[in-house]
Amino acid sequence: MIIRQSCIQDLPYIYDICLKTGNSGKDATDSFFDKNMLGAYYAAPYIVNSPKDCFVVVENGLVSGYILSAKDTNAFYSWMNNSWLPNIRETYKTGFVSKSEREKSLLETILSDCQSENASWIKDFPAHLHIDILDSLQGKGIGKQLMNTLFQHLKTENISGIHLGVDKANENAQGFYKKIGFSVLEEKDWGFVLGKKLL
């Protein structure tokens, strides 16, 4: 098993992992007609935008987990709005029918512009991340290794802090993040924004 920086060739695995972990860490396949929709919003743009700021774990030659980041959240959202989402939206222009409320909600998100993060904490925690690992690697300390790999990388880039969102229902993830130094920055309707200082 190795951890390495991501590359464009990882994208098919990235889409698959995003779907198989897209229900608060569990498989979301049954909720989506379009199996690429989750990855098209929550995973692939990070690899396309800045693969050097993303890392994957490879087991037996297969990418089985990832940690994706954007060093400047608002700059990333601007890029999403102007360069990434217009092309993705073309897929859904003509009568796309959603399989579930989850797919319908994500479609609405894709068709809307990403909003800049204006909270006061964004100055100290400008980066954000997404991390997903397949079941075969759960409970082996891989999540912590991926996190530490990203943290060390971002420190070399002089990034002061990082944040992430976690669903209220995903108590296991909340416990994991808090154990490695994240704390609550803000409570939302859907969950919590957690942050960790890096410098």
Short mmCIF file of C-alpha atoms in Angstrom, two decimals:
data_model
loop_
_atom_site.label_atom_id
_atom_site.label_comp_id
_atom_site.label_asym_id
_atom_site.label_seq_id
_atom_site.Cartn_x
_atom_site.Cartn_y
_atom_site.Cartn_z
CA MET A 1 0.00 0.00 0.00
CA ILE A 2 1.30 3.45 -0.90
CA ILE A 3 0.15 7.06 -0.62
CA ARG A 4 1.04 9.36 -3.52
CA GLN A 5 -0.02 12.60 -5.14
CA SER A 6 -2.99 12.25 -7.45
CA CYS A 7 -2.98 12.47 -11.23
CA ILE A 8 -5.60 12.77 -13.96
CA GLN A 9 -5.38 9.03 -14.64
CA ASP A 10 -6.88 8.42 -11.18
CA LEU A 11 -10.22 9.96 -12.15
CA PRO A 12 -12.16 6.73 -12.93
CA TYR A 13 -11.28 5.41 -9.46
CA ILE A 14 -12.07 8.76 -7.86
CA TYR A 15 -15.59 8.80 -9.34
CA ASP A 16 -16.19 5.23 -8.14
CA ILE A 17 -14.95 5.84 -4.60
CA CYS A 18 -17.02 9.01 -4.30
CA LEU A 19 -20.18 7.09 -5.20
CA LYS A 20 -19.39 4.10 -2.96
CA THR A 21 -18.84 6.37 0.05
CA GLY A 22 -21.40 9.05 -0.85
CA ASN A 23 -24.01 8.21 1.80
CA SER A 24 -22.24 9.47 4.94
CA GLY A 25 -19.42 7.04 4.25
CA LYS A 26 -21.66 4.25 2.95
CA ASP A 27 -22.55 3.21 -0.61
CA ALA A 28 -24.83 5.69 -2.40
CA THR A 29 -25.11 3.72 -5.67
CA ASP A 30 -28.81 2.93 -5.23
CA SER A 31 -29.70 6.63 -4.92
CA PHE A 32 -28.36 7.71 -8.31
CA PHE A 33 -29.27 7.13 -11.94
CA ASP A 34 -26.17 9.10 -12.92
CA LYS A 35 -23.32 7.23 -11.25
CA ASN A 36 -20.88 10.09 -11.97
CA MET A 37 -22.92 12.93 -10.50
CA LEU A 38 -21.44 12.82 -6.99
CA GLY A 39 -17.90 12.62 -8.27
CA ALA A 40 -18.48 15.37 -10.81
CA TYR A 41 -19.22 17.82 -8.01
CA TYR A 42 -17.39 16.60 -4.93
CA ALA A 43 -14.26 14.91 -6.26
CA ALA A 44 -13.16 15.28 -9.89
CA PRO A 45 -12.85 19.09 -9.93
CA TYR A 46 -10.16 18.95 -7.24
CA ILE A 47 -8.02 16.58 -9.31
CA VAL A 48 -8.51 18.64 -12.46
CA ASN A 49 -7.88 21.97 -10.71
CA SER A 50 -4.78 21.03 -8.69
CA PRO A 51 -3.74 17.36 -8.56
CA LYS A 52 -0.61 18.20 -6.55
CA ASP A 53 -2.85 19.23 -3.64
CA CYS A 54 -4.63 15.85 -3.61
CA PHE A 55 -3.42 12.41 -2.55
CA VAL A 56 -4.57 8.84 -3.13
CA VAL A 57 -3.93 5.55 -1.37
CA VAL A 58 -3.14 2.62 -3.67
CA GLU A 59 -3.65 -0.97 -2.54
CA ASN A 60 -2.78 -3.89 -4.82
CA GLY A 61 -2.45 -1.51 -7.75
CA LEU A 62 -5.89 0.04 -7.27
CA VAL A 63 -6.75 3.49 -5.95
CA SER A 64 -8.89 2.73 -2.88
CA GLY A 65 -9.10 6.08 -1.11
CA TYR A 66 -8.32 9.75 -1.48
CA ILE A 67 -7.93 13.08 0.23
CA LEU A 68 -8.74 16.09 -1.95
CA SER A 69 -8.04 19.71 -1.12
CA ALA A 70 -8.27 23.27 -2.33
CA LYS A 71 -5.76 25.66 -0.75
CA ASP A 72 -7.93 28.75 -1.32
CA THR A 73 -11.60 27.88 -0.92
CA ASN A 74 -13.05 31.01 -2.50
CA ALA A 75 -10.63 30.94 -5.45
CA PHE A 76 -11.61 27.30 -5.99
CA TYR A 77 -15.34 28.12 -5.91
CA SER A 78 -14.76 30.89 -8.45
CA TRP A 79 -12.97 28.41 -10.73
CA MET A 80 -15.84 25.91 -10.25
CA ASN A 81 -18.39 28.53 -11.29
CA ASN A 82 -16.49 29.82 -14.30
CA SER A 83 -14.62 26.79 -15.65
CA TRP A 84 -16.00 23.51 -14.31
CA LEU A 85 -19.74 23.68 -13.69
CA PRO A 86 -20.80 25.18 -17.06
CA ASN A 87 -19.62 22.01 -18.81
CA ILE A 88 -21.16 19.70 -16.21
CA ARG A 89 -24.52 21.47 -16.47
CA GLU A 90 -24.73 20.69 -20.19
CA THR A 91 -25.30 17.05 -19.19
CA TYR A 92 -28.49 17.90 -17.32
CA LYS A 93 -30.13 20.52 -19.51
CA THR A 94 -32.77 18.32 -21.12
CA GLY A 95 -35.27 16.60 -18.83
CA PHE A 96 -33.03 14.74 -16.40
CA VAL A 97 -35.19 12.70 -13.99
CA SER A 98 -33.72 12.07 -10.55
CA LYS A 99 -33.90 8.65 -8.89
CA SER A 100 -34.04 9.98 -5.33
CA GLU A 101 -34.32 13.11 -3.24
CA ARG A 102 -30.55 12.91 -2.76
CA GLU A 103 -29.93 12.99 -6.50
CA LYS A 104 -32.50 15.77 -6.98
CA SER A 105 -30.86 17.87 -4.26
CA LEU A 106 -27.39 17.40 -5.75
CA LEU A 107 -28.69 18.33 -9.19
CA GLU A 108 -30.08 21.57 -7.76
CA THR A 109 -26.68 22.24 -6.19
CA ILE A 110 -24.89 21.66 -9.50
CA LEU A 111 -27.26 24.01 -11.31
CA SER A 112 -26.56 26.76 -8.75
CA ASP A 113 -23.40 28.81 -8.42
CA CYS A 114 -21.00 27.97 -5.59
CA GLN A 115 -21.26 30.67 -2.97
CA SER A 116 -18.16 32.34 -1.55
CA GLU A 117 -17.45 31.55 2.08
CA ASN A 118 -17.77 34.84 3.96
CA ALA A 119 -17.60 33.56 7.53
CA SER A 120 -15.03 35.26 9.75
CA TRP A 121 -13.09 32.00 10.22
CA ILE A 122 -12.21 31.67 6.51
CA LYS A 123 -9.13 33.90 6.93
CA ASP A 124 -7.56 31.46 9.37
CA PHE A 125 -8.83 28.29 7.68
CA PRO A 126 -8.68 29.10 3.95
CA ALA A 127 -8.21 25.55 2.66
CA HIS A 128 -10.79 22.76 2.68
CA LEU A 129 -10.74 19.01 2.10
CA HIS A 130 -12.74 15.91 1.25
CA ILE A 131 -11.60 12.45 2.33
CA ASP A 132 -13.13 9.09 1.36
CA ILE A 133 -11.83 5.55 1.83
CA LEU A 134 -13.35 2.27 0.65
CA ASP A 135 -14.52 -0.26 3.25
CA SER A 136 -11.54 -2.54 2.53
CA LEU A 137 -9.21 0.04 4.07
CA GLN A 138 -11.41 1.18 6.95
CA GLY A 139 -10.02 0.78 10.47
CA LYS A 140 -6.38 0.48 9.36
CA GLY A 141 -5.22 3.98 10.17
CA ILE A 142 -5.26 5.03 6.50
CA GLY A 143 -7.45 8.06 7.13
CA LYS A 144 -4.98 9.47 9.64
CA GLN A 145 -2.07 8.79 7.27
CA LEU A 146 -3.84 10.60 4.43
CA MET A 147 -4.64 13.53 6.70
CA ASN A 148 -1.05 13.83 7.93
CA THR A 149 0.26 13.62 4.36
CA LEU A 150 -1.99 16.49 3.31
CA PHE A 151 -1.22 18.56 6.41
CA GLN A 152 2.53 18.32 5.82
CA HIS A 153 2.07 19.27 2.18
CA LEU A 154 -0.07 22.30 3.00
CA LYS A 155 2.39 23.47 5.68
CA THR A 156 5.10 23.63 3.01
CA GLU A 157 2.69 25.83 1.04
CA ASN A 158 2.29 28.14 4.08
CA ILE A 159 -1.44 27.40 4.45
CA SER A 160 -2.53 28.55 7.90
CA GLY A 161 -5.50 26.24 8.41
CA ILE A 162 -8.02 23.90 6.82
CA HIS A 163 -11.73 23.19 7.22
CA LEU A 164 -14.26 20.55 6.22
CA GLY A 165 -17.96 19.82 6.45
CA VAL A 166 -19.40 16.79 8.22
CA ASP A 167 -23.00 15.56 8.31
CA LYS A 168 -24.76 15.60 11.69
CA ALA A 169 -25.66 11.94 11.20
CA ASN A 170 -22.04 10.88 10.66
CA GLU A 171 -20.96 10.65 14.29
CA ASN A 172 -18.04 8.32 13.53
CA ALA A 173 -16.50 10.90 11.20
CA GLN A 174 -17.04 13.67 13.73
CA GLY A 175 -15.19 11.65 16.36
CA PHE A 176 -12.32 10.89 13.99
CA TYR A 177 -11.85 14.53 12.99
CA LYS A 178 -11.94 15.79 16.55
CA LYS A 179 -9.41 13.15 17.61
CA ILE A 180 -6.89 14.51 15.09
CA GLY A 181 -7.29 18.11 16.14
CA PHE A 182 -10.35 19.54 14.40
CA SER A 183 -12.83 21.66 16.34
CA VAL A 184 -16.24 23.13 15.51
CA LEU A 185 -16.10 26.44 13.65
CA GLU A 186 -19.79 26.70 12.78
CA GLU A 187 -22.99 24.69 13.04
CA LYS A 188 -25.18 24.42 9.93
CA ASP A 189 -28.62 22.91 9.28
CA TRP A 190 -26.96 19.89 7.67
CA GLY A 191 -24.04 19.44 10.07
CA PHE A 192 -20.86 21.10 11.24
CA VAL A 193 -17.93 22.98 9.76
CA LEU A 194 -14.77 21.81 11.52
CA GLY A 195 -11.37 23.48 11.36
CA LYS A 196 -7.75 22.74 12.19
CA LYS A 197 -4.82 25.15 12.41
CA LEU A 198 -1.75 24.07 10.46
CA LEU A 199 0.68 26.90 11.26
#
